[in-house]
Backbone as numpy.savetxt, mean C-alpha at the origin, in Angstrom:
# Nx Ny Nz CAx CAy CAz Cx Cy Cz
9.62 6.42 -11.06 9.06 5.70 -10.01 9.97 4.90 -9.35
10.19 5.33 -8.06 11.12 4.14 -7.20 10.63 2.85 -6.82
11.18 1.80 -6.96 10.44 0.25 -6.62 11.32 -0.15 -5.83
10.89 -0.67 -4.60 11.76 -1.06 -3.37 11.17 -2.43 -3.32
11.82 -3.50 -3.64 11.43 -5.12 -3.18 12.29 -5.43 -1.84
11.21 -5.23 -0.69 11.60 -5.62 0.57 12.41 -7.23 0.64
13.72 -7.46 0.98 14.19 -8.64 0.86 14.41 -8.94 2.28
13.82 -9.53 2.87 13.86 -10.03 4.47 13.46 -11.33 4.54
14.25 -12.18 5.21 13.73 -13.67 5.57 12.16 -13.66 6.23
11.95 -12.60 7.28 10.56 -12.97 7.76 9.57 -12.61 6.69
9.86 -11.66 5.72 8.92 -11.21 4.73 8.46 -12.47 3.93
9.74 -13.13 3.69 9.46 -14.49 2.60 8.99 -15.54 3.44
9.09 -15.79 4.66 8.45 -16.56 5.57 6.88 -16.59 5.59
6.54 -15.19 5.78 5.11 -14.97 5.92 4.53 -14.97 4.71
4.97 -14.77 3.72 4.49 -14.69 2.35 4.48 -16.06 1.91
5.14 -17.09 2.23 5.02 -18.52 2.01 3.50 -18.80 2.61
3.39 -18.57 3.83 1.97 -19.12 4.45 0.87 -18.16 3.91
1.00 -17.07 3.44 -0.13 -16.22 2.89 -0.34 -17.12 1.67
0.68 -17.54 0.68 0.32 -18.27 -0.36 -0.33 -19.42 -0.34
0.08 -20.25 0.86 -0.63 -21.74 0.94 -2.20 -21.73 1.04
-2.75 -22.37 0.05 -4.20 -22.49 -0.24 -4.74 -23.16 1.08
-4.11 -23.66 2.07 -4.82 -24.35 3.31 -4.74 -23.25 4.39
-4.02 -21.96 4.43 -4.07 -21.04 5.48 -5.64 -20.41 5.34
-6.29 -20.56 6.54 -7.67 -20.07 6.71 -7.61 -18.54 6.64
-9.14 -17.95 6.68 -9.07 -16.70 6.63 -8.52 -15.79 7.89
-8.64 -16.30 9.31 -8.17 -15.81 10.50 -6.81 -15.64 10.47
-5.91 -16.82 10.00 -4.62 -16.83 10.01 -4.07 -15.94 8.59
-4.65 -15.68 7.64 -4.36 -14.99 6.61 -4.57 -13.57 7.01
-5.47 -13.11 7.68 -5.48 -11.64 8.10 -4.41 -11.35 9.14
-4.04 -12.22 9.89 -3.16 -12.01 11.01 -1.87 -11.91 10.29
-1.55 -12.80 9.40 -0.32 -12.70 8.82 -0.04 -11.52 7.96
-1.21 -11.26 7.04 -1.25 -9.84 6.32 -0.78 -8.82 7.19
-1.47 -8.55 8.22 -1.22 -7.53 9.12 0.30 -7.44 9.54
0.74 -8.54 9.92 2.38 -8.59 10.68 3.12 -8.06 9.21
2.91 -8.73 8.28 3.76 -8.32 6.85 3.66 -7.05 6.43
2.62 -6.46 6.75 2.32 -5.00 6.17 3.34 -4.03 7.33
3.25 -4.35 8.61 4.24 -3.79 9.27 5.39 -3.80 9.08
6.18 -4.98 8.59 7.45 -4.97 8.04 7.60 -4.22 6.91
6.60 -4.46 5.89 6.87 -3.42 4.76 6.56 -1.89 5.08
6.06 -1.72 6.19 5.80 -0.31 6.52 7.22 0.47 6.85
8.06 -0.42 7.48 9.31 0.11 7.98 10.04 0.84 6.76
9.78 0.07 5.67 10.50 0.55 4.36 9.88 1.55 3.58
8.54 1.73 3.60 7.75 2.57 3.10 7.78 4.01 3.59
8.18 3.86 4.83 8.20 5.03 5.64 9.53 5.74 5.88
10.56 5.41 5.35 12.16 5.81 5.32 12.00 7.33 5.03
11.38 7.65 4.20 11.30 9.28 3.67 10.05 9.97 4.27
9.39 9.34 5.40 8.53 10.29 5.88 9.04 11.27 6.47
8.13 12.60 6.25 8.62 13.75 6.59 8.53 14.09 8.34
9.65 14.75 8.64 9.65 15.00 10.30 10.14 16.33 10.38
10.19 16.75 11.44 10.58 18.12 11.90 11.19 18.14 13.31
12.09 18.99 13.67 12.67 18.80 15.01 11.61 19.23 16.00
11.89 18.40 17.15 11.09 18.41 18.21 12.09 18.70 19.70
12.02 19.63 20.26 12.81 19.91 21.44 12.34 19.10 22.58
13.08 18.27 23.28 12.67 17.62 24.61 13.46 17.79 25.70
13.01 17.23 26.97 14.03 17.21 28.08 13.99 15.84 28.60
15.25 14.72 28.48 15.11 13.75 29.15 15.37 13.74 30.63
15.35 12.68 31.47 15.90 12.71 32.72 17.33 13.31 32.91
18.18 13.36 31.89 19.23 13.72 31.87 19.71 15.07 31.63
19.12 15.50 30.31 19.48 16.89 29.76 18.52 17.32 28.85
18.64 18.20 28.19 17.86 18.85 27.05 18.42 18.38 25.80
17.53 17.90 24.96 18.12 17.67 23.46 16.81 17.82 22.48
17.34 17.74 21.24 16.29 17.93 20.24 16.29 16.56 19.42
14.85 16.14 19.30 14.54 14.84 18.71 13.79 15.27 17.24
12.88 14.34 16.65 12.39 14.71 15.60 10.73 14.20 16.02
9.81 14.54 15.18 8.51 14.17 15.44 7.84 14.18 13.90
6.67 13.42 13.35 6.24 13.54 12.30 5.73 15.07 11.95
6.14 15.49 10.73 5.89 16.74 10.68 4.37 16.92 10.04
3.77 18.34 10.49 2.49 18.65 9.76 2.35 19.17 8.64
1.29 18.87 7.89 0.32 18.13 8.03 0.53 16.55 8.28
-0.07 15.72 8.99 0.09 14.31 9.11 0.06 13.56 7.92
0.78 12.45 7.65 0.39 11.67 6.45 -0.92 11.14 6.57
-1.27 10.67 5.47 -2.62 9.87 5.10 -2.48 8.55 4.74
-3.15 7.68 5.16 -3.09 6.33 4.89 -4.45 5.90 4.10
-4.35 5.42 2.90 -5.51 5.11 2.10 -5.56 3.79 1.51
-6.36 2.88 2.20 -6.60 1.60 1.97 -7.33 1.43 0.59
-6.99 0.77 -0.55 -8.14 0.30 -1.67 -9.14 -0.53 -0.98
-10.48 -0.27 -1.03 -11.33 -1.21 -0.60 -11.53 -2.29 -1.66
-11.97 -3.64 -1.23 -12.19 -4.05 -0.01 -10.73 -4.55 0.58
-9.93 -5.13 -0.17 -8.70 -6.06 0.37 -7.88 -4.92 1.01
-7.78 -3.80 0.67 -6.60 -2.85 1.46 -7.19 -2.78 2.82
-8.32 -3.10 3.21 -8.44 -2.90 4.82 -7.90 -3.98 5.48
-7.36 -5.16 4.99 -6.73 -6.04 5.62 -5.17 -5.63 5.95
-4.96 -4.51 5.35 -3.41 -3.83 5.33 -3.57 -2.73 6.21
-4.41 -2.44 6.72 -4.76 -1.08 7.30 -4.16 -0.95 8.75
-4.42 -2.03 9.40 -4.01 -2.24 10.82 -2.37 -2.27 10.86
-1.66 -2.97 9.98 -0.38 -2.83 9.93 0.31 -1.75 9.79
-0.41 -0.75 8.98 0.27 0.93 8.72 -0.12 1.26 9.95
-1.27 1.43 10.49 -1.58 2.33 11.41 -0.87 1.96 12.75
-0.39 0.65 12.94 0.38 0.35 14.14 1.79 1.19 14.01
2.28 1.23 12.89 3.57 2.08 12.78 3.26 3.84 12.70
2.25 4.04 12.18 1.87 5.39 11.95 0.61 5.77 12.79
0.50 5.74 13.98 -0.90 5.93 14.79 -1.09 7.28 14.71
-0.50 8.10 14.29 -1.07 9.68 14.28 -1.49 10.01 12.82
-1.17 9.12 11.93 -1.74 9.47 10.57 -3.15 9.43 10.67
-3.78 10.04 9.59 -5.30 10.18 9.26 -5.33 9.06 8.13
-6.71 8.49 7.99 -7.00 7.37 7.29 -8.16 7.88 6.47
-7.92 7.64 5.34 -9.14 7.81 4.16 -9.36 6.47 3.40
-10.40 6.70 2.61 -10.92 5.06 2.18 -11.23 5.53 0.41
-10.92 4.32 -0.24 -10.89 4.73 -1.63 -11.47 3.41 -2.01
-12.69 3.40 -2.75 -13.20 2.12 -3.45 -12.95 1.82 -4.73
-12.42 1.07 -5.36 -12.11 0.76 -6.59 -12.63 -0.77 -6.76
-13.19 -0.87 -8.11 -13.63 -2.46 -8.37 -12.99 -2.60 -10.13
-12.60 -3.77 -10.25 -11.95 -4.23 -11.35 -12.97 -5.46 -11.95
-13.29 -4.93 -13.29 -14.35 -5.91 -14.35 -13.60 -7.08 -14.35
-13.83 -8.27 -14.27 -13.33 -9.39 -14.30 -13.10 -9.83 -15.81
-13.72 -9.55 -16.61 -13.72 -9.68 -17.94 -12.99 -8.57 -18.85
-13.10 -7.37 -18.65 -12.48 -6.32 -19.23 -11.14 -5.91 -18.71
-11.32 -6.19 -17.30 -10.04 -5.88 -16.50 -9.93 -4.42 -16.10
-11.07 -3.54 -16.54 -11.35 -2.15 -16.41 -11.42 -1.79 -15.06
-10.86 -0.54 -14.60 -11.17 -0.23 -13.14 -12.11 0.80 -13.13
-12.90 1.07 -12.22 -13.86 2.05 -11.98 -13.84 2.38 -10.17
-14.22 3.59 -10.05 -13.96 4.10 -8.56 -15.52 4.06 -8.07
-15.98 3.46 -7.04 -17.43 3.49 -6.45 -17.45 4.29 -5.13
-16.41 4.76 -4.39 -16.63 5.37 -3.39 -15.40 5.88 -2.73
-15.36 7.11 -2.08 -14.19 7.77 -1.25 -14.53 8.33 -0.14
-13.77 8.39 0.73 -13.77 9.09 1.87 -12.62 9.56 2.21
-12.25 10.65 1.71 -10.95 11.14 1.62 -11.19 12.84 2.30
-10.12 13.40 2.77 -10.03 14.87 3.06 -10.44 15.65 1.66
-11.00 16.83 1.85 -11.36 17.65 0.49 -9.94 18.19 -0.10
-8.96 18.01 0.84 -7.69 18.34 -0.09 -6.69 17.58 0.62
-5.51 17.08 -0.17 -4.43 16.53 0.18 -3.27 17.24 0.11
-3.28 18.65 -0.27 -2.30 19.26 -0.39 -1.20 19.27 0.79
0.07 18.97 0.27 1.11 19.17 1.41 0.99 17.79 2.03
0.39 16.85 1.61 0.23 15.51 2.44 1.00 14.46 1.98
1.65 13.54 2.42 2.40 12.32 2.12 1.09 11.37 2.31
0.89 10.57 1.14 -0.15 9.62 1.02 0.48 8.33 0.93
-0.09 7.19 1.75 0.49 5.87 1.72 -0.67 5.09 1.38
-0.75 4.80 0.00 -1.70 3.75 -0.39 -1.35 2.26 -0.12
-2.37 1.60 0.29 -2.03 0.11 0.55 -3.23 -0.68 -0.25
-2.71 -1.69 -0.82 -3.45 -2.60 -1.89 -2.79 -4.03 -1.94
-3.32 -5.18 -1.53 -2.54 -6.15 -1.50 -1.68 -6.44 -2.80
-2.47 -6.55 -3.83 -1.94 -7.12 -5.39 -1.65 -5.89 -6.29
-0.49 -5.93 -6.85 -0.54 -4.85 -7.87 -0.28 -6.03 -9.08
-1.55 -6.03 -9.80 -1.64 -7.20 -10.99 -1.44 -6.50 -12.23
-2.50 -5.91 -12.81 -2.28 -5.14 -14.04 -1.82 -3.75 -13.74
-1.91 -3.19 -12.76 -1.59 -1.81 -12.22 -2.59 -0.79 -12.67
-3.74 -1.09 -13.03 -4.70 -0.02 -13.39 -5.33 0.49 -12.33
-5.67 -0.45 -11.12 -6.13 0.11 -9.95 -5.35 1.28 -9.32
-4.07 1.03 -9.21 -3.07 1.70 -8.55 -3.02 3.22 -9.35
-2.85 3.09 -11.03 -2.79 4.29 -11.55 -3.94 5.17 -11.43
-5.13 4.61 -11.36 -6.43 5.35 -11.12 -6.51 5.87 -9.66
-5.90 5.15 -8.86 -5.80 5.67 -7.77 -5.02 6.79 -7.24
-3.91 6.86 -7.99 -2.62 7.76 -7.99 -3.30 9.07 -8.64
-4.00 8.87 -9.67 -4.45 10.25 -10.56 -5.59 10.93 -9.37
-6.52 9.88 -8.91 -7.51 10.68 -7.82 -6.92 11.27 -6.86
-5.61 10.82 -6.23 -5.25 11.62 -5.10 -4.42 12.61 -5.52
-3.79 12.96 -6.70 -3.13 13.77 -7.36 -4.14 14.79 -7.46
-5.21 14.62 -8.03 -6.05 15.55 -8.35 -6.78 16.42 -6.78
-6.72 15.57 -5.94 -7.01 16.01 -4.65 -5.95 16.92 -3.83
-4.70 16.69 -4.47 -3.53 17.88 -4.12 -2.66 16.96 -3.49
-2.46 15.79 -3.59 -1.42 14.94 -3.22 -0.03 15.36 -3.84
1.19 15.31 -3.05 2.29 15.94 -3.98 3.52 14.62 -3.61
3.04 13.45 -2.94 4.12 12.42 -2.94 3.13 11.32 -2.28
3.39 10.31 -3.07 2.62 8.94 -2.73 3.57 7.92 -2.72
3.25 7.05 -1.95 4.10 5.75 -1.96 2.97 4.65 -1.67
2.94 3.52 -2.36 2.04 2.39 -2.54 2.76 1.26 -1.95
2.00 0.49 -0.98 2.43 -0.62 -0.43 1.81 -1.85 -0.97
2.38 -2.88 -1.43 1.65 -3.94 -1.89 2.46 -5.29 -1.46
1.68 -6.21 -1.03 2.20 -7.43 -0.89 3.02 -8.35 -1.87
2.17 -8.18 -3.19 2.77 -8.93 -4.17 2.70 -8.01 -5.34
3.53 -8.01 -6.39 3.45 -7.42 -7.82 3.50 -8.20 -8.92
3.14 -8.13 -9.81 3.41 -8.68 -11.42 4.37 -7.76 -12.09
5.43 -8.36 -12.73 6.26 -7.40 -13.56 5.42 -6.79 -14.51
4.35 -7.32 -15.30 3.48 -6.50 -16.14 2.97 -5.13 -15.36
2.45 -5.41 -14.41 1.88 -4.26 -13.34 2.77 -3.43 -13.21
3.89 -3.62 -12.72 5.07 -2.76 -12.39 5.40 -1.74 -13.60
5.74 -2.50 -14.77 5.76 -1.72 -16.09 4.67 -0.86 -16.33
3.40 -1.40 -16.20 2.30 -0.38 -16.62 2.28 0.73 -15.89
2.77 0.77 -14.43 2.47 1.81 -13.51 3.60 2.90 -13.89
5.09 2.12 -13.98 6.02 2.99 -14.24 5.76 3.95 -15.54
5.07 3.50 -16.67 4.93 4.15 -17.84 3.83 5.19 -17.17
2.76 4.70 -16.55 1.80 5.83 -16.42 2.09 6.79 -15.41
2.81 6.71 -14.64 3.32 7.64 -13.45 4.11 9.04 -14.13
4.77 8.70 -15.54 5.58 9.62 -16.23 4.73 10.97 -16.34
3.21 10.62 -16.62 2.41 11.73 -16.72 1.67 12.12 -15.50
1.79 11.60 -14.40 1.26 12.15 -13.10 1.79 13.34 -12.65
3.27 13.30 -12.58 3.61 14.78 -12.46 4.23 14.84 -10.88
3.98 13.63 -10.18 4.31 13.77 -8.56 5.42 12.56 -8.32
6.05 12.68 -7.35 6.96 11.47 -6.75 6.03 10.35 -6.39
6.48 9.06 -7.12 5.75 7.95 -6.31 6.71 6.99 -6.09
6.29 6.20 -5.22 7.30 4.98 -4.68 6.48 3.88 -4.65
6.99 2.53 -5.02 6.25 1.41 -4.64 7.10 0.56 -4.04
6.64 0.10 -2.83 7.18 -1.10 -1.94 6.24 -2.24 -2.05
7.19 -3.24 -2.30 6.50 -4.64 -2.41 7.15 -5.61 -1.87
6.45 -6.77 -1.23 7.12 -7.88 -0.54 7.67 -8.73 -1.84
7.18 -8.88 -2.62 7.71 -9.79 -3.81 7.29 -9.44 -5.25
8.13 -9.76 -6.23 7.67 -9.65 -7.75 7.45 -11.04 -8.15
6.51 -11.37 -8.59 6.29 -12.58 -8.96 6.36 -12.82 -10.43
6.17 -14.03 -11.03 6.51 -14.42 -12.41 5.76 -13.77 -13.41
4.50 -13.84 -13.33 3.79 -13.17 -14.42 2.23 -13.07 -14.13
1.54 -12.44 -15.04 0.01 -12.47 -14.86 -0.53 -13.84 -15.84
-1.72 -14.32 -15.39 -2.14 -15.27 -16.32 -3.47 -14.42 -17.13
-3.83 -15.31 -18.03 -4.92 -14.83 -19.03 -6.15 -14.13 -18.28
-6.48 -14.32 -16.97 -7.56 -13.62 -16.30 -6.90 -12.58 -15.56
-5.76 -12.13 -15.56 -5.15 -10.94 -14.98 -4.66 -11.32 -13.59
-4.58 -12.77 -13.14 -4.22 -13.04 -11.85 -2.43 -13.07 -11.84
-1.90 -12.85 -10.68 -0.54 -12.90 -10.40 -0.29 -14.37 -10.08
0.78 -14.97 -10.99 1.13 -16.19 -10.87 2.83 -16.23 -10.18
2.94 -17.04 -9.16 1.95 -17.86 -8.27 1.04 -16.89 -7.67
1.44 -16.12 -7.15 0.33 -15.28 -6.59 -0.11 -15.80 -5.13
-1.45 -15.41 -4.72 -2.00 -16.06 -3.48 -3.65 -16.22 -3.81
-3.98 -16.06 -4.92 -5.47 -15.96 -5.18 -6.06 -14.68 -4.99
-7.36 -14.66 -4.82 -7.85 -13.37 -4.81 -7.62 -12.90 -3.12
-7.00 -11.73 -3.02 -6.74 -11.54 -1.49 -8.17 -11.24 -0.73
-9.07 -10.29 -1.41 -10.17 -10.07 -0.60 -11.05 -11.14 -0.20
-11.06 -12.37 -1.09 -11.65 -13.39 -0.76 -10.99 -14.09 0.25
-9.65 -14.33 0.45 -9.01 -14.99 1.27 -8.74 -14.39 2.66
-9.11 -12.84 2.88 -9.11 -11.89 3.95 -10.47 -12.18 4.64
-11.63 -12.17 3.91 -13.02 -12.09 4.41 -13.79 -13.23 3.88
-13.63 -14.01 2.90 -14.30 -15.10 2.48 -14.98 -14.50 1.28
-15.60 -15.38 0.50 -16.31 -15.21 -0.75 -17.56 -14.31 -0.50
-18.03 -13.36 -1.03 -19.27 -12.71 -0.82 -19.80 -12.42 -2.12
C-alpha cells in the first residue's frame, strides 16, 4: 500500500482550524470541503486518462481526458458526505456511490448497514472518502466490499490518520489483492483507549452535522 501524507502549508492551516473545538459546524463543513479539494489533487495523480484530439483557435493538437469507465467516488456515511463536494469539484464527471458503515463504540467492530453502488465496479478506479482513519477497520471492510464488486484500484482520502490505523490497513491490504493508495492530511500521535485519534478533531460526523 502506498501512503502519501500531503505536506502543504494550506493543508496544515485548515487542519488547525478543523481541530479547534471553537470552530462551529458551518465553518467546519466549509474547511473540510476546501481541505478535501487540496487532498484530491494528490489523490488523483494516477487517475486514468486517454488521448483526446482537439482543435485550438490556432492548430490541431491532442490532449487528454478521463478514461472510460469513469472513476467512482464513494463517501463512507455519514461523515464522508462532508468530503464529497470537495472531490466532486475536482472530478465532476465521476459517478458517486454511497456506503454506510457503523462502528460499535464499545467493541470497535464495524458493520455495513447501507450501500448505493453500481452492480459492478470492474475496471473502475474508486476513490473512498472518510475523514478519520482511526483503527482502520472501517476502511478495510470498505476495501473488501468494493473489491468484491470488481474494483481493481482503490484510493482512500482521509483528513487524519492514526499510526495504528495505517499499520492495520497495511497488514490487511496484503490479502485484498488489488492496488491501494492512502492519501492523508496528517498522521497524528496515537489512538486513545476509546479508539479516538489524538490530538485529532473529535467526532467528525458530529462536528459536521451536529449530534443526533
